[in-house]
Coordinates of C-alpha atoms and ligand atoms in Angstrom, one line a residue:
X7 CA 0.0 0.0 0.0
X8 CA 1.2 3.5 -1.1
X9 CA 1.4 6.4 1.2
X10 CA -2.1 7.9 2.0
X11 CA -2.2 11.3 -0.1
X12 CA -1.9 14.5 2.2
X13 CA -4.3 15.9 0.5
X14 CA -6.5 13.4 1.4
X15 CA -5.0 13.8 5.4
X16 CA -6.0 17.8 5.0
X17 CA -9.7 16.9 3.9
X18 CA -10.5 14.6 7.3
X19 CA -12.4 17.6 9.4
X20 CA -13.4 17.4 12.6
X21 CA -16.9 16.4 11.6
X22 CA -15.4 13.2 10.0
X23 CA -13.7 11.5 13.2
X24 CA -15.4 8.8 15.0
X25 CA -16.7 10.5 17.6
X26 CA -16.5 13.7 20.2
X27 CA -14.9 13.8 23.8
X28 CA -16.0 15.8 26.8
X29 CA -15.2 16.0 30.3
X30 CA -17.9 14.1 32.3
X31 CA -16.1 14.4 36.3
X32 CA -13.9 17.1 37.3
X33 CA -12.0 17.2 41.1
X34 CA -9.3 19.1 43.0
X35 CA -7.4 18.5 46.2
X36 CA -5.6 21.2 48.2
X37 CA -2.9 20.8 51.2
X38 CA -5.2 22.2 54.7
X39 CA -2.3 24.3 55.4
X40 CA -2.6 27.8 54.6
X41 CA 0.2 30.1 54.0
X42 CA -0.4 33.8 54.2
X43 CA 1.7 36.7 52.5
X44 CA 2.5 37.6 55.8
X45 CA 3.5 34.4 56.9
X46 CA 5.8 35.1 54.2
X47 CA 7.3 38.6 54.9
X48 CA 8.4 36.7 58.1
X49 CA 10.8 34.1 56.5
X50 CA 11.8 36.9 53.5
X51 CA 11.8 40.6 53.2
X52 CA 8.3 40.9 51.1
X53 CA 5.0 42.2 51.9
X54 CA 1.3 41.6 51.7
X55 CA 1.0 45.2 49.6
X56 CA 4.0 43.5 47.2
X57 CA 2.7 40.4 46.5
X58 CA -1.5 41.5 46.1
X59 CA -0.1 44.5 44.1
X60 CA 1.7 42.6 42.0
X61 CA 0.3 39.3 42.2
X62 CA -3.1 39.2 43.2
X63 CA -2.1 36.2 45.5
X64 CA -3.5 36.4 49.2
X65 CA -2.2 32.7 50.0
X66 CA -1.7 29.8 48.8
X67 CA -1.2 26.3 50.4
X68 CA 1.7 24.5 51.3
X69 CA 2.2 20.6 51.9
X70 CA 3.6 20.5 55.3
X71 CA 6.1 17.5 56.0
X72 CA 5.8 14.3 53.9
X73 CA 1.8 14.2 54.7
X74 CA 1.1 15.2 50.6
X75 CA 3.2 13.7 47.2
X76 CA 2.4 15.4 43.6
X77 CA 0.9 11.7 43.3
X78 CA -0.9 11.4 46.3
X79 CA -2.2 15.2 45.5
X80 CA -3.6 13.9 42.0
X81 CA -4.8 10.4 43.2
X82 CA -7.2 12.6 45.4
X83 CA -8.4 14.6 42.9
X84 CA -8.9 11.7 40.7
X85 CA -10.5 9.5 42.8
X86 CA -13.1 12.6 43.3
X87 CA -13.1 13.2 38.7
X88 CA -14.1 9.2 38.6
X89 CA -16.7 9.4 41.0
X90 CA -18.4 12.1 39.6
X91 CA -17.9 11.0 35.5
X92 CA -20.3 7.9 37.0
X93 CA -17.8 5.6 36.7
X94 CA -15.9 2.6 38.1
X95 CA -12.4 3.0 38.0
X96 CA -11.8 -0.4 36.0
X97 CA -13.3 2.2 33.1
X98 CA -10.6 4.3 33.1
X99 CA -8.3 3.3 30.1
X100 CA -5.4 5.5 30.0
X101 CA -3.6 8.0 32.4
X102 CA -2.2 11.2 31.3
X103 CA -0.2 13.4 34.3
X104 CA 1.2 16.6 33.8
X105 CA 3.8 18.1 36.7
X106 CA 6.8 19.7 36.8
X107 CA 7.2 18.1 40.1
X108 CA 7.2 14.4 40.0
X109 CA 7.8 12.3 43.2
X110 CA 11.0 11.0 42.0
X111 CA 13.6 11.9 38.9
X112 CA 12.1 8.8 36.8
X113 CA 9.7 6.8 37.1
X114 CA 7.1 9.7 36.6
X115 CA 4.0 9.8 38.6
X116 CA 1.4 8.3 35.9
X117 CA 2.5 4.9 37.2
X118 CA 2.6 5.4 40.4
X119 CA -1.2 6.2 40.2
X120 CA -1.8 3.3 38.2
X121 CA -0.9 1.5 41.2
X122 CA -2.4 3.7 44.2
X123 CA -6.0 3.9 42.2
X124 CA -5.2 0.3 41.4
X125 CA -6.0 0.5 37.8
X126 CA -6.1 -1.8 35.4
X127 CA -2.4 -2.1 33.5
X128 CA -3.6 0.8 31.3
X129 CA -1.4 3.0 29.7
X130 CA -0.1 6.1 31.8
X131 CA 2.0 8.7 30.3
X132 CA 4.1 11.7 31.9
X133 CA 3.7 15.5 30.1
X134 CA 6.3 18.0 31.2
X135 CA 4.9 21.0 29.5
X136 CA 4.9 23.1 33.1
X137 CA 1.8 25.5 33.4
X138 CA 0.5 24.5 30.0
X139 CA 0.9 21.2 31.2
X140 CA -3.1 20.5 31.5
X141 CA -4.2 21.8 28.5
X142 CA -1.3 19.4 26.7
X143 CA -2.6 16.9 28.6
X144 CA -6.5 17.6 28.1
X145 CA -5.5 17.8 24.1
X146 CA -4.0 14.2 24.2
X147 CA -6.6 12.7 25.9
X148 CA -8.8 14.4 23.6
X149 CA -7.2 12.7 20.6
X150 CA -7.2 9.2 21.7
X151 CA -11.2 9.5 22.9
X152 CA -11.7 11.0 19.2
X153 CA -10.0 8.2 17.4
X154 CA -11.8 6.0 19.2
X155 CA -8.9 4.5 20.9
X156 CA -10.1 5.2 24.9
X157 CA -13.3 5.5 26.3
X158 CA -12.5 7.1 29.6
X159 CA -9.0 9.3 30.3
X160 CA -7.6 10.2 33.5
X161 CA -5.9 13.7 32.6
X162 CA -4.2 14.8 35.9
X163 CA -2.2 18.2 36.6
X164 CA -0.6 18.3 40.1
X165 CA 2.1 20.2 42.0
X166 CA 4.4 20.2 45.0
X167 CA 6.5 22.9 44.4
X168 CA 6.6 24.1 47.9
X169 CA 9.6 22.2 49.1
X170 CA 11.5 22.9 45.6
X171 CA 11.3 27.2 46.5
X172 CA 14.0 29.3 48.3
X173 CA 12.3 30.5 50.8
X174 CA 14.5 33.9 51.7
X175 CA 14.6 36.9 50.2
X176 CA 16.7 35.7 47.3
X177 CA 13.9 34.0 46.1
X178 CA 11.4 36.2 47.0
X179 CA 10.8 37.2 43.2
X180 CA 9.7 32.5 42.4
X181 CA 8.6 31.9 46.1
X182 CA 5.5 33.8 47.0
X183 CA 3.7 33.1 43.5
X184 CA 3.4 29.6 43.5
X185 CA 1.4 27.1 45.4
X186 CA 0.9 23.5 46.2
X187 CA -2.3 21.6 44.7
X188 CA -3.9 18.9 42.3
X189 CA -6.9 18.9 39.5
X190 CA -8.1 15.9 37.4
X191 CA -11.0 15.0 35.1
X192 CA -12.0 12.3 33.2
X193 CA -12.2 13.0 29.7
X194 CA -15.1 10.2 28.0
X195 CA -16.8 9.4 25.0
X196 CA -19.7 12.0 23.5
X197 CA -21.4 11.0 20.4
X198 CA -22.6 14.8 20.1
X199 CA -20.3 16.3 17.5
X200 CA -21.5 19.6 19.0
X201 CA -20.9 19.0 22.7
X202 CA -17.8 18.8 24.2
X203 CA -14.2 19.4 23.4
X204 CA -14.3 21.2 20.2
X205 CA -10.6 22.0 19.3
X206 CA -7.5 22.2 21.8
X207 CA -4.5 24.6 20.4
X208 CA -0.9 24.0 21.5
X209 CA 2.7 26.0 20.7
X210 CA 5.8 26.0 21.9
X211 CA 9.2 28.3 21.7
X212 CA 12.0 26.7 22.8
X213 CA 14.2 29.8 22.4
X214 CA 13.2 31.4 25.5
X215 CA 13.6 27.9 27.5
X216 CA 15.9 29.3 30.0
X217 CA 13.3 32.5 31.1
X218 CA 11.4 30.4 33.4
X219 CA 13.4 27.0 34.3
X220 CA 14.9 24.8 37.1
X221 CA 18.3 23.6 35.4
X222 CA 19.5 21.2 37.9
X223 CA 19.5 18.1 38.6
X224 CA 20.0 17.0 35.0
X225 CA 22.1 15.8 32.7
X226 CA 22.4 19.0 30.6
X227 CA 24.1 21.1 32.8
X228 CA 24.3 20.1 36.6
X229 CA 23.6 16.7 37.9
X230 CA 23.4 16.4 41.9
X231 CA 26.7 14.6 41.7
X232 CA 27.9 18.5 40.3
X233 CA 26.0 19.8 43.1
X234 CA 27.4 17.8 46.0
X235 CA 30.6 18.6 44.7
X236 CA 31.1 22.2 44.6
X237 CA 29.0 22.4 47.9
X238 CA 28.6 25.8 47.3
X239 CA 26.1 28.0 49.6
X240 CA 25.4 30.6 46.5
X241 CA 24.4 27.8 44.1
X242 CA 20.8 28.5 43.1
X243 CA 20.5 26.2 39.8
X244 CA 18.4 24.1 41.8
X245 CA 15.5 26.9 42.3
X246 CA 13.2 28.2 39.7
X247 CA 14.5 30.6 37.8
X248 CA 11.8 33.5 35.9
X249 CA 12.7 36.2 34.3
X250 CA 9.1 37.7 35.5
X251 CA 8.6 40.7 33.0
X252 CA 9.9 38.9 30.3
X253 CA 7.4 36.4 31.1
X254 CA 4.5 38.7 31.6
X255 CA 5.1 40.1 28.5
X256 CA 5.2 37.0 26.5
X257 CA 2.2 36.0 28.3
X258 CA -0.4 38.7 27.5
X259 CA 0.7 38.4 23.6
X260 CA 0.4 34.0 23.6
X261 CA -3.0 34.3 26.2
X262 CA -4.5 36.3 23.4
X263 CA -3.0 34.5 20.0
X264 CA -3.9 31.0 21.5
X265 CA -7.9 32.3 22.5
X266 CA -8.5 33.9 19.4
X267 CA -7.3 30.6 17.1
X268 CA -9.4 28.7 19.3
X269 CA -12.3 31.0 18.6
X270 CA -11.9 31.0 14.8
X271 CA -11.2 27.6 14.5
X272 CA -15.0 27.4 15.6
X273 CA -16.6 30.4 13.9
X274 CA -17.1 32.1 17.5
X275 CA -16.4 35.0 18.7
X276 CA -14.9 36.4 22.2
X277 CA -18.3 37.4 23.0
X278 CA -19.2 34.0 22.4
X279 CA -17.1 33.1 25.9
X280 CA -19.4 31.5 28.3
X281 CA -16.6 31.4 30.8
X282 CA -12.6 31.6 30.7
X283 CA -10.8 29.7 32.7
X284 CA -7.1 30.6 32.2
X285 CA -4.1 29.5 33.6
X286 CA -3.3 31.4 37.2
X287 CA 0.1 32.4 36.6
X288 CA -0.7 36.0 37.4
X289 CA -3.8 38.0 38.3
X290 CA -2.7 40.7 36.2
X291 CA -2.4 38.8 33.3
X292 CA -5.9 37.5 33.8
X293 CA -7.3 40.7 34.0
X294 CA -5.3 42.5 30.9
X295 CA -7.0 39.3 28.7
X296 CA -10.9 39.9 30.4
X297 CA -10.1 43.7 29.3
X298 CA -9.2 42.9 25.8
X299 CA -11.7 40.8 25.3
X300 CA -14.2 42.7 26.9
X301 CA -15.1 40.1 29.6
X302 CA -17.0 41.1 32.4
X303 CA -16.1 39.2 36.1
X304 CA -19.1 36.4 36.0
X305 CA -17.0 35.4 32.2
X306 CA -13.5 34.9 34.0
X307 CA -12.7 32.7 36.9
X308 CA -9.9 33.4 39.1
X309 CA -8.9 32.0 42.3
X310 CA -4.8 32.8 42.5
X311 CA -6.0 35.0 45.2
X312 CA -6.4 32.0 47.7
X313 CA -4.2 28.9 46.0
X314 CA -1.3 31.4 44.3
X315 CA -0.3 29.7 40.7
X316 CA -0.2 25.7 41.0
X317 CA 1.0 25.9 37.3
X318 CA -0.2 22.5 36.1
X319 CA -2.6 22.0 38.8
X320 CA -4.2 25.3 38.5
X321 CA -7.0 25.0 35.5
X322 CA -8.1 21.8 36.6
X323 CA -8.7 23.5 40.2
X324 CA -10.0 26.7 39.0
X325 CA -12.6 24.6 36.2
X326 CA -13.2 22.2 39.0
X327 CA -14.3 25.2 41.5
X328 CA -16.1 26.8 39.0
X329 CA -18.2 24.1 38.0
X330 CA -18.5 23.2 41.8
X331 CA -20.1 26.7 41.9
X332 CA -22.8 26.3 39.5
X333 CA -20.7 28.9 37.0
X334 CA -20.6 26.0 34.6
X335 CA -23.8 25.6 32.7
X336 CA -24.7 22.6 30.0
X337 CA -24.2 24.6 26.4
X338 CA -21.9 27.3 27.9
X339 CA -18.6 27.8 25.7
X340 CA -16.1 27.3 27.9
X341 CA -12.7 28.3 27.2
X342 CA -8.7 27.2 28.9
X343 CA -6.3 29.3 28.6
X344 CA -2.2 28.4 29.4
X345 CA 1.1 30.4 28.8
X346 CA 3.9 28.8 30.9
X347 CA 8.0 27.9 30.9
X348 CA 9.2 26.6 27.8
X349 CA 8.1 29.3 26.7
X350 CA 4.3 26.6 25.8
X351 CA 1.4 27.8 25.4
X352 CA -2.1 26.5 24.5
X353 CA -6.0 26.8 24.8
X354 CA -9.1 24.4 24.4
X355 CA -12.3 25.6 23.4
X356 CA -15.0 23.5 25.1
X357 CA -19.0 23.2 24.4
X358 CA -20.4 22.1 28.0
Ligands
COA2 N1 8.5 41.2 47.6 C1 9.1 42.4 47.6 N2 9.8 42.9 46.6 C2 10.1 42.0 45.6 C3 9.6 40.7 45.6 C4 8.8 40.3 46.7 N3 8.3 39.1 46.7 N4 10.0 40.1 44.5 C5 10.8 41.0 43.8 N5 10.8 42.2 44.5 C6 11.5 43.4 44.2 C7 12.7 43.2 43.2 O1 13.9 42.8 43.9 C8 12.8 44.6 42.6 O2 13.5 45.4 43.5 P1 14.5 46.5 42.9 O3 13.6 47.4 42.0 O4 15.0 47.2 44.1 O5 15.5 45.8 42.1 C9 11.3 45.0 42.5 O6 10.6 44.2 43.5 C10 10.7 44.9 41.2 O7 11.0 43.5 40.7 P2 10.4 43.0 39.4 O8 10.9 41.6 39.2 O9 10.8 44.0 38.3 O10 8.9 43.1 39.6 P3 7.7 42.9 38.7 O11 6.8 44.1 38.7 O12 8.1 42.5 37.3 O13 6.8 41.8 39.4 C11 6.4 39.5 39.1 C12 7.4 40.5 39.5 C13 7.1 38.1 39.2 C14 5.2 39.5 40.0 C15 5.9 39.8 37.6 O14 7.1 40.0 36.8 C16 5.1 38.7 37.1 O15 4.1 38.4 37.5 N6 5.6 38.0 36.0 C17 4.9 37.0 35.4 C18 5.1 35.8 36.2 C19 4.3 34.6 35.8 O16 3.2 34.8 35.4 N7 4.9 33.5 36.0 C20 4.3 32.3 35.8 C21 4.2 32.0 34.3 S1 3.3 30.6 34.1

């Protein structure tokens, strides 16, 4: 057999797959313990006014001691998605978990909860796209229900990132913006071509890699063998490194780019937006996208006031919390939103 003709490829529409996918259970775990911007200011030279002002943040929570993993985070939050999709968890046939904070350097966390839901021997993959790691996730998940390959995915996003943050004032620019937390839906069948996940939208820019990274450990550039070595007290390639206007600026331009493709993809418009649900990275940034798109407060959902950004974790709480909240209504357009390190980006447009 030849090879199948592109243009033949380029003619298969979204109206000729199999079938749709939507998101049928939704749920999100957060650590109890609450960590205030002035708990903050005590440990670093910052300042509730700083951090709102800038920020938005109020608090966020942080896993205290070894009482919360990334995995045990997201087996929470999925154990609460199942339920609610209606379903047993022998149903679920494939595990997708984004993190930039896995329990251990390898193996990633989609195994381990294969084994602590006690799953079937499905499939379980790791994505390490950082903030936009949901959406990347929600878009793979999205394919394989499409094709016809899955029935039922487990998409996770879920972060520990308190233990991995200089806490002093040398960090104080990473440490008070981001917060501990987990999100997970179940992403199922729909026979409805016009229900569900309509198109998901994904970039990447590779060249600005190093704005917003941890380099070390890893085999690039510092391993913990280099680490140990040099035992050196001003090391820092082990904490997150952002380059925050240069991140800010890159993420007002991608927010917007990404929405809008979404949009025309489906003939809508951004008054068409039932409800935004971008990526927490920055209240600021969420509020300069619900300006330009003329949004009004019920059409945006923020919580980065009380969880701080939980980069993968934080659309799948924010969607989960807004649903929770009755904001999410059968046949609203629903729209996520993610700009994070990498520089990736990406959106999904959604019929609920
Ligand atoms: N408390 C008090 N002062 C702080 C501080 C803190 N937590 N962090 C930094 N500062 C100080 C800086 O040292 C600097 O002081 P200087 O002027 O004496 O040098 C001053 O505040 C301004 O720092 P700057 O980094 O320019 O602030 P900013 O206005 O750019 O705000 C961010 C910093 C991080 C809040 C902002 O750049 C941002 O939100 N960027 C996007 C981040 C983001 O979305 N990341 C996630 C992407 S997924």
């Amino acid at each position: 057999m030849g090879l199948v003709p592109l243009a033949f490829l380029q003619r298969i529409k979204r109206s000729d797959t199999m079938y749709n996918s939507k998101i049928t259970g939704l749920g999100f775990y957060v650590p109890d313990h609450v960590v205030t911007n002035d708990d903050l200011s005590k440990l670093m030279d910052t300042s509730d006014e700083w951090i709102q002002e800038r920020t938005g943040i109020r608090e966020r929570r942080h896993v205290v001691g070894d009482s919360d993993t990334t995995t045990a985070m997201g087996v929470k939050a999925a154990r609460i998605a199942i339920e609610r999709a209606g379903i047993d968890k022998d149903e679920v046939d494939f595990i997708v978990f984004a993190t930039l904070s896995p329990d251990y350097y390898f193996p990633g966390p989609g195994v381990l909860v294969q084994r602590d839901l006690g799953l079937r021997t499905v499939g379980a993959l790791d994505v390490r796209n950082q903030c936009s790691g949901f959406v990347y996730g929600l878009s793979v998940a999205d394919q394989y229900v499409k094709t016809g390959m899955y029935k039922n995915v487990l998409v996770i996003g879920s972060e520990l990132h308190s233990r991995g943050l200089d806490r002093t004032t040398r960090g104080r620019g990473v440490s008070v913006i981001f917060g501990d937390g987990a999100g997970a839906a179940i992403v199922s069948r729909e026979e409805n071509p016009d229900k569900g996940i309509l198109s998901t939208h994904l970039h990447s820019e590779g060249e600005h890699a190093e704005e917003l990274s941890v380099i070390a450990p890893g085999m690039g550039k510092r391993w913990v063998t280099d680490i140990l070595r040099d035992n050196d007290p001003d090391d820092i390639s082990y904490y997150p490194y952002m380059n925050g206007q240069f991140v800010f600026k890159n993420a007002v331009v991608r927010f917007s780019e990404v929405i809008l493709e979404g949009l025309k993809t489906n003939n809508l418009q951004p008054s068409d937006i039932d409800m935004l649900i971008p990526h927490q990275a920055n209240l600021r940034i969420s509020q300069f996208i619900q300006k330009k798109f003329g949004l009004s407060d019920d059409q945006v959902y923020n919580n980065i006031m009380q969880y701080g950004n939980t980069t993968a974790a934080s659309i799948p709480i924010a969607l989960t919390e807004a649903w929770e909240k009755g904001k999410i209504k059968k046949g609203d357009l629903v729209v996520l939103a993610a700009f994070g390190s990498g520089f990736t980006w990406g959106s999904a447009i959604i019929r609920w």
